[in-house]
Amino acid sequence: MLYSREYITESTLLGIWKIEETREELLSMLCHHEWIQNIYSIKSESRVLEILAARVLFKELLGEEKEIYYNSSGKPFFTDESYHISVSHTRGYVGVALNKHKFLGLDLEQVSEKIFRVRNRLISSHEYIDQNNELIHLLLHWSAKEAMIKFLDVEGIDIRKHLFIDKFIPRQKGCFPAAESRTETHYQFDVYYRVEKDFVVVCLEANDF
């Protein structure tokens, strides 16, 4: 079912779907089954549900179905190039973001203490983590860096060396700045986030130059 739908900026639409349907129920919401023949070779049922839910969600947001292809790194795009898109999923939820003019990056992360295991591989010595809200702050850092990786779509990214999150205090919802040094462009980002009971969601755009 549609969990949320909102414009996080003037031009970026974010939607989240809570997966409560079966494969058959999701398929019944789609007309162009010829666009999703790949699901029949996928062994993981949860992965099939995520793929179908994402397509249903795009249809819900746009009022029409879109054919989706993937580039060599697995990044999705509409074949008609009508929107830039990003897709993410976490346990039981799928998120999509769309923008007609700007590239973007989206990530959903389940709220879990497993994040503590990778803290040293995630946070550089120059980055700040609020000790009063350490779990959520770490999740937002991780999610933002995952979203930057999707945006950049290049090889050889060192999470601690090339991706940087400016100091911020996590709230229920907000925006914080981030930057990357992996590409010659040295993108700077506005990172929009929301904290839910089961997950955090982060969506970012590059600042205009």
PDB file of C-alpha atoms in Angstrom:
ATOM      1  CA  MET A   1       0.000   0.000   0.000  1.00  0.00           C
ATOM      2  CA  LEU A   2       1.072   3.591  -0.528  1.00  0.00           C
ATOM      3  CA  TYR A   3       2.834   4.607   2.694  1.00  0.00           C
ATOM      4  CA  SER A   4       3.736   8.205   1.856  1.00  0.00           C
ATOM      5  CA  ARG A   5       3.963  10.641  -1.034  1.00  0.00           C
ATOM      6  CA  GLU A   6       5.544  14.093  -0.841  1.00  0.00           C
ATOM      7  CA  TYR A   7       7.529  16.687  -2.728  1.00  0.00           C
ATOM      8  CA  ILE A   8      10.712  17.080  -0.693  1.00  0.00           C
ATOM      9  CA  THR A   9      11.777  19.958  -2.936  1.00  0.00           C
ATOM     10  CA  GLU A  10       9.923  21.913  -5.605  1.00  0.00           C
ATOM     11  CA  SER A  11      10.872  19.328  -8.236  1.00  0.00           C
ATOM     12  CA  THR A  12      11.678  16.053  -6.445  1.00  0.00           C
ATOM     13  CA  LEU A  13       8.823  13.683  -5.671  1.00  0.00           C
ATOM     14  CA  LEU A  14       9.416  10.946  -3.106  1.00  0.00           C
ATOM     15  CA  GLY A  15       7.120   7.966  -2.632  1.00  0.00           C
ATOM     16  CA  ILE A  16       7.286   5.006  -0.239  1.00  0.00           C
ATOM     17  CA  TRP A  17       5.341   1.764  -0.536  1.00  0.00           C
ATOM     18  CA  LYS A  18       4.748  -0.634   2.360  1.00  0.00           C
ATOM     19  CA  ILE A  19       4.768  -4.143   0.915  1.00  0.00           C
ATOM     20  CA  GLU A  20       1.727  -5.973   2.227  1.00  0.00           C
ATOM     21  CA  GLU A  21       0.594  -7.567  -1.052  1.00  0.00           C
ATOM     22  CA  THR A  22       1.364 -10.929  -2.610  1.00  0.00           C
ATOM     23  CA  ARG A  23       3.098 -11.293  -5.963  1.00  0.00           C
ATOM     24  CA  GLU A  24      -0.248 -11.906  -7.633  1.00  0.00           C
ATOM     25  CA  GLU A  25      -1.833  -8.825  -6.065  1.00  0.00           C
ATOM     26  CA  LEU A  26       1.025  -6.590  -7.209  1.00  0.00           C
ATOM     27  CA  LEU A  27       0.971  -8.086 -10.695  1.00  0.00           C
ATOM     28  CA  SER A  28      -2.750  -7.356 -10.925  1.00  0.00           C
ATOM     29  CA  MET A  29      -1.969  -3.647 -10.473  1.00  0.00           C
ATOM     30  CA  LEU A  30       0.286  -3.635 -13.557  1.00  0.00           C
ATOM     31  CA  CYS A  31      -0.671  -3.926 -17.229  1.00  0.00           C
ATOM     32  CA  HIS A  32       2.685  -4.259 -19.006  1.00  0.00           C
ATOM     33  CA  HIS A  33       3.794  -7.656 -17.754  1.00  0.00           C
ATOM     34  CA  GLU A  34       6.120  -7.934 -20.758  1.00  0.00           C
ATOM     35  CA  TRP A  35       8.307  -5.297 -19.077  1.00  0.00           C
ATOM     36  CA  ILE A  36       8.924  -7.464 -16.023  1.00  0.00           C
ATOM     37  CA  GLN A  37       9.682 -10.877 -17.496  1.00  0.00           C
ATOM     38  CA  ASN A  38      12.972 -10.905 -15.561  1.00  0.00           C
ATOM     39  CA  ILE A  39      11.149 -11.592 -12.287  1.00  0.00           C
ATOM     40  CA  TYR A  40      10.518 -15.194 -13.325  1.00  0.00           C
ATOM     41  CA  SER A  41      14.247 -15.964 -13.139  1.00  0.00           C
ATOM     42  CA  ILE A  42      14.662 -14.464  -9.667  1.00  0.00           C
ATOM     43  CA  LYS A  43      14.687 -17.013  -6.849  1.00  0.00           C
ATOM     44  CA  SER A  44      14.211 -14.604  -3.950  1.00  0.00           C
ATOM     45  CA  GLU A  45      10.508 -13.890  -3.447  1.00  0.00           C
ATOM     46  CA  SER A  46      11.271 -10.798  -1.359  1.00  0.00           C
ATOM     47  CA  ARG A  47      13.320  -9.406  -4.268  1.00  0.00           C
ATOM     48  CA  VAL A  48      10.447 -10.072  -6.674  1.00  0.00           C
ATOM     49  CA  LEU A  49       8.052  -8.216  -4.374  1.00  0.00           C
ATOM     50  CA  GLU A  50      10.446  -5.260  -4.184  1.00  0.00           C
ATOM     51  CA  ILE A  51      10.707  -5.043  -7.987  1.00  0.00           C
ATOM     52  CA  LEU A  52       6.949  -5.237  -8.450  1.00  0.00           C
ATOM     53  CA  ALA A  53       6.215  -2.789  -5.622  1.00  0.00           C
ATOM     54  CA  ALA A  54       8.609  -0.237  -7.124  1.00  0.00           C
ATOM     55  CA  ARG A  55       6.827  -0.409 -10.466  1.00  0.00           C
ATOM     56  CA  VAL A  56       3.428  -0.142  -8.829  1.00  0.00           C
ATOM     57  CA  LEU A  57       4.676   2.843  -6.856  1.00  0.00           C
ATOM     58  CA  PHE A  58       5.947   4.617  -9.979  1.00  0.00           C
ATOM     59  CA  LYS A  59       2.541   4.034 -11.558  1.00  0.00           C
ATOM     60  CA  GLU A  60       0.819   5.407  -8.451  1.00  0.00           C
ATOM     61  CA  LEU A  61       2.933   8.567  -8.470  1.00  0.00           C
ATOM     62  CA  LEU A  62       2.837   9.237 -12.214  1.00  0.00           C
ATOM     63  CA  GLY A  63      -0.550   7.863 -13.222  1.00  0.00           C
ATOM     64  CA  GLU A  64       1.053   5.627 -15.857  1.00  0.00           C
ATOM     65  CA  GLU A  65       3.453   2.715 -16.093  1.00  0.00           C
ATOM     66  CA  LYS A  66       7.053   3.254 -17.171  1.00  0.00           C
ATOM     67  CA  GLU A  67       9.458   0.772 -18.685  1.00  0.00           C
ATOM     68  CA  ILE A  68      12.653   0.519 -16.656  1.00  0.00           C
ATOM     69  CA  TYR A  69      16.108  -0.606 -17.795  1.00  0.00           C
ATOM     70  CA  TYR A  70      19.354  -0.845 -15.829  1.00  0.00           C
ATOM     71  CA  ASN A  71      22.837   0.292 -16.816  1.00  0.00           C
ATOM     72  CA  SER A  72      25.963  -1.859 -16.384  1.00  0.00           C
ATOM     73  CA  SER A  73      26.278  -0.952 -12.701  1.00  0.00           C
ATOM     74  CA  GLY A  74      22.629  -1.727 -11.981  1.00  0.00           C
ATOM     75  CA  LYS A  75      21.371   1.858 -11.855  1.00  0.00           C
ATOM     76  CA  PRO A  76      17.726   2.074 -13.028  1.00  0.00           C
ATOM     77  CA  PHE A  77      16.418   4.511 -15.622  1.00  0.00           C
ATOM     78  CA  PHE A  78      13.204   5.078 -17.564  1.00  0.00           C
ATOM     79  CA  THR A  79      13.552   4.071 -21.211  1.00  0.00           C
ATOM     80  CA  ASP A  80      11.679   7.208 -22.271  1.00  0.00           C
ATOM     81  CA  GLU A  81      14.079   9.390 -20.201  1.00  0.00           C
ATOM     82  CA  SER A  82      11.127  11.423 -18.905  1.00  0.00           C
ATOM     83  CA  TYR A  83      12.517  11.572 -15.352  1.00  0.00           C
ATOM     84  CA  HIS A  84      15.711  10.981 -13.460  1.00  0.00           C
ATOM     85  CA  ILE A  85      14.956   8.306 -10.880  1.00  0.00           C
ATOM     86  CA  SER A  86      16.402   6.534  -7.871  1.00  0.00           C
ATOM     87  CA  VAL A  87      15.096   3.424  -6.117  1.00  0.00           C
ATOM     88  CA  SER A  88      15.791   1.913  -2.716  1.00  0.00           C
ATOM     89  CA  HIS A  89      14.337  -0.730  -0.451  1.00  0.00           C
ATOM     90  CA  THR A  90      14.629  -2.017   3.087  1.00  0.00           C
ATOM     91  CA  ARG A  91      12.775  -4.748   4.899  1.00  0.00           C
ATOM     92  CA  GLY A  92       9.089  -4.439   3.956  1.00  0.00           C
ATOM     93  CA  TYR A  93       9.371  -1.046   2.231  1.00  0.00           C
ATOM     94  CA  VAL A  94      10.308   0.336  -1.191  1.00  0.00           C
ATOM     95  CA  GLY A  95      11.069   3.964  -1.989  1.00  0.00           C
ATOM     96  CA  VAL A  96      11.354   5.814  -5.301  1.00  0.00           C
ATOM     97  CA  ALA A  97      12.320   9.390  -6.125  1.00  0.00           C
ATOM     98  CA  LEU A  98      11.736  11.292  -9.377  1.00  0.00           C
ATOM     99  CA  ASN A  99      12.945  14.573 -10.814  1.00  0.00           C
ATOM    100  CA  LYS A 100      12.496  15.806 -14.403  1.00  0.00           C
ATOM    101  CA  HIS A 101      15.669  17.887 -14.438  1.00  0.00           C
ATOM    102  CA  LYS A 102      18.084  16.775 -11.718  1.00  0.00           C
ATOM    103  CA  PHE A 103      19.954  13.589 -10.932  1.00  0.00           C
ATOM    104  CA  LEU A 104      19.308  12.371  -7.414  1.00  0.00           C
ATOM    105  CA  GLY A 105      20.096   9.622  -4.941  1.00  0.00           C
ATOM    106  CA  LEU A 106      17.741   7.782  -2.597  1.00  0.00           C
ATOM    107  CA  ASP A 107      18.357   5.339   0.223  1.00  0.00           C
ATOM    108  CA  LEU A 108      16.237   3.611   2.866  1.00  0.00           C
ATOM    109  CA  GLU A 109      17.874   1.886   5.820  1.00  0.00           C
ATOM    110  CA  GLN A 110      16.230  -0.324   8.405  1.00  0.00           C
ATOM    111  CA  VAL A 111      16.637   0.834  12.006  1.00  0.00           C
ATOM    112  CA  SER A 112      19.045  -1.743  13.392  1.00  0.00           C
ATOM    113  CA  GLU A 113      21.982  -1.783  15.777  1.00  0.00           C
ATOM    114  CA  LYS A 114      23.988  -3.706  13.159  1.00  0.00           C
ATOM    115  CA  ILE A 115      25.221  -0.295  12.022  1.00  0.00           C
ATOM    116  CA  PHE A 116      27.553  -0.189  15.036  1.00  0.00           C
ATOM    117  CA  ARG A 117      29.576  -3.048  13.530  1.00  0.00           C
ATOM    118  CA  VAL A 118      30.647  -0.949  10.545  1.00  0.00           C
ATOM    119  CA  ARG A 119      31.042   2.407  12.272  1.00  0.00           C
ATOM    120  CA  ASN A 120      34.836   2.476  11.832  1.00  0.00           C
ATOM    121  CA  ARG A 121      34.486   1.790   8.096  1.00  0.00           C
ATOM    122  CA  LEU A 122      31.841   4.483   7.718  1.00  0.00           C
ATOM    123  CA  ILE A 123      32.776   7.578   9.716  1.00  0.00           C
ATOM    124  CA  SER A 124      35.974   9.579   9.247  1.00  0.00           C
ATOM    125  CA  SER A 125      37.736  11.333  12.104  1.00  0.00           C
ATOM    126  CA  HIS A 126      36.494  14.678  10.730  1.00  0.00           C
ATOM    127  CA  GLU A 127      32.815  13.766  10.951  1.00  0.00           C
ATOM    128  CA  TYR A 128      30.531  14.314  13.923  1.00  0.00           C
ATOM    129  CA  ILE A 129      28.182  11.804  15.555  1.00  0.00           C
ATOM    130  CA  ASP A 130      25.765  12.933  18.277  1.00  0.00           C
ATOM    131  CA  GLN A 131      26.333  10.589  21.228  1.00  0.00           C
ATOM    132  CA  ASN A 132      22.823  11.296  22.513  1.00  0.00           C
ATOM    133  CA  ASN A 133      21.290   9.870  19.341  1.00  0.00           C
ATOM    134  CA  GLU A 134      24.093   7.697  18.049  1.00  0.00           C
ATOM    135  CA  LEU A 135      22.077   4.957  16.333  1.00  0.00           C
ATOM    136  CA  ILE A 136      19.934   7.267  14.197  1.00  0.00           C
ATOM    137  CA  HIS A 137      22.862   9.572  13.439  1.00  0.00           C
ATOM    138  CA  LEU A 138      24.977   6.659  12.198  1.00  0.00           C
ATOM    139  CA  LEU A 139      22.085   5.360  10.094  1.00  0.00           C
ATOM    140  CA  LEU A 140      21.608   8.769   8.495  1.00  0.00           C
ATOM    141  CA  HIS A 141      25.346   8.987   7.722  1.00  0.00           C
ATOM    142  CA  TRP A 142      25.286   5.539   6.154  1.00  0.00           C
ATOM    143  CA  SER A 143      22.108   6.243   4.213  1.00  0.00           C
ATOM    144  CA  ALA A 144      23.419   9.566   2.904  1.00  0.00           C
ATOM    145  CA  LYS A 145      26.647   7.968   1.736  1.00  0.00           C
ATOM    146  CA  GLU A 146      24.735   5.164   0.031  1.00  0.00           C
ATOM    147  CA  ALA A 147      22.627   7.809  -1.720  1.00  0.00           C
ATOM    148  CA  MET A 148      25.792   9.659  -2.838  1.00  0.00           C
ATOM    149  CA  ILE A 149      27.210   6.415  -4.243  1.00  0.00           C
ATOM    150  CA  LYS A 150      24.015   5.915  -6.275  1.00  0.00           C
ATOM    151  CA  PHE A 151      24.129   9.510  -7.496  1.00  0.00           C
ATOM    152  CA  LEU A 152      27.783   9.374  -8.569  1.00  0.00           C
ATOM    153  CA  ASP A 153      27.616   5.895 -10.168  1.00  0.00           C
ATOM    154  CA  VAL A 154      31.418   5.608 -10.465  1.00  0.00           C
ATOM    155  CA  GLU A 155      33.918   3.002  -9.345  1.00  0.00           C
ATOM    156  CA  GLY A 156      36.591   3.340  -6.678  1.00  0.00           C
ATOM    157  CA  ILE A 157      34.673   5.293  -4.033  1.00  0.00           C
ATOM    158  CA  ASP A 158      36.257   5.210  -0.568  1.00  0.00           C
ATOM    159  CA  ILE A 159      33.401   5.937   1.851  1.00  0.00           C
ATOM    160  CA  ARG A 160      35.600   7.571   4.504  1.00  0.00           C
ATOM    161  CA  LYS A 161      37.948   9.368   2.120  1.00  0.00           C
ATOM    162  CA  HIS A 162      35.673  10.577  -0.696  1.00  0.00           C
ATOM    163  CA  LEU A 163      32.290  11.180   0.992  1.00  0.00           C
ATOM    164  CA  PHE A 164      31.783  13.737   3.756  1.00  0.00           C
ATOM    165  CA  ILE A 165      28.787  14.686   5.911  1.00  0.00           C
ATOM    166  CA  ASP A 166      28.781  18.113   7.556  1.00  0.00           C
ATOM    167  CA  LYS A 167      27.971  18.384  11.235  1.00  0.00           C
ATOM    168  CA  PHE A 168      24.261  18.293  12.051  1.00  0.00           C
ATOM    169  CA  ILE A 169      22.017  17.246  14.933  1.00  0.00           C
ATOM    170  CA  PRO A 170      19.494  14.586  13.837  1.00  0.00           C
ATOM    171  CA  ARG A 171      15.814  15.410  14.216  1.00  0.00           C
ATOM    172  CA  GLN A 172      12.675  13.669  13.031  1.00  0.00           C
ATOM    173  CA  LYS A 173      12.965  15.394   9.679  1.00  0.00           C
ATOM    174  CA  GLY A 174      15.363  17.868   8.145  1.00  0.00           C
ATOM    175  CA  CYS A 175      18.174  18.631   5.711  1.00  0.00           C
ATOM    176  CA  PHE A 176      21.949  18.630   6.020  1.00  0.00           C
ATOM    177  CA  PRO A 177      24.871  19.326   3.649  1.00  0.00           C
ATOM    178  CA  ALA A 178      27.254  16.736   2.243  1.00  0.00           C
ATOM    179  CA  ALA A 179      30.040  16.643  -0.334  1.00  0.00           C
ATOM    180  CA  GLU A 180      32.194  14.289  -2.376  1.00  0.00           C
ATOM    181  CA  SER A 181      35.797  14.444  -3.593  1.00  0.00           C
ATOM    182  CA  ARG A 182      35.824  11.379  -5.850  1.00  0.00           C
ATOM    183  CA  THR A 183      34.935  13.184  -9.095  1.00  0.00           C
ATOM    184  CA  GLU A 184      36.418  16.267 -10.741  1.00  0.00           C
ATOM    185  CA  THR A 185      33.090  18.045 -10.226  1.00  0.00           C
ATOM    186  CA  HIS A 186      33.331  17.789  -6.412  1.00  0.00           C
ATOM    187  CA  TYR A 187      29.575  17.798  -5.976  1.00  0.00           C
ATOM    188  CA  GLN A 188      27.970  19.368  -2.938  1.00  0.00           C
ATOM    189  CA  PHE A 189      24.593  18.040  -1.875  1.00  0.00           C
ATOM    190  CA  ASP A 190      21.463  18.988  -0.002  1.00  0.00           C
ATOM    191  CA  VAL A 191      20.444  15.844   1.880  1.00  0.00           C
ATOM    192  CA  TYR A 192      16.788  15.595   2.897  1.00  0.00           C
ATOM    193  CA  TYR A 193      15.889  12.996   5.500  1.00  0.00           C
ATOM    194  CA  ARG A 194      13.069  11.587   7.596  1.00  0.00           C
ATOM    195  CA  VAL A 195      13.207   9.198  10.543  1.00  0.00           C
ATOM    196  CA  GLU A 196      10.425   6.618  10.777  1.00  0.00           C
ATOM    197  CA  LYS A 197       9.842   3.914  13.384  1.00  0.00           C
ATOM    198  CA  ASP A 198      11.204   1.109  11.181  1.00  0.00           C
ATOM    199  CA  PHE A 199      13.593   2.931   8.856  1.00  0.00           C
ATOM    200  CA  VAL A 200      15.296   6.157   7.860  1.00  0.00           C
ATOM    201  CA  VAL A 201      14.947   7.632   4.386  1.00  0.00           C
ATOM    202  CA  VAL A 202      17.429   9.961   2.708  1.00  0.00           C
ATOM    203  CA  CYS A 203      17.100  11.681  -0.666  1.00  0.00           C
ATOM    204  CA  LEU A 204      19.680  14.076  -2.062  1.00  0.00           C
ATOM    205  CA  GLU A 205      20.199  16.498  -4.910  1.00  0.00           C
ATOM    206  CA  ALA A 206      23.377  18.240  -6.009  1.00  0.00           C
ATOM    207  CA  ASN A 207      23.535  21.969  -5.408  1.00  0.00           C
ATOM    208  CA  ASP A 208      23.268  24.152  -8.483  1.00  0.00           C
ATOM    209  CA  PHE A 209      26.592  25.530  -9.639  1.00  0.00           C
TER     210      PHE A 209
END
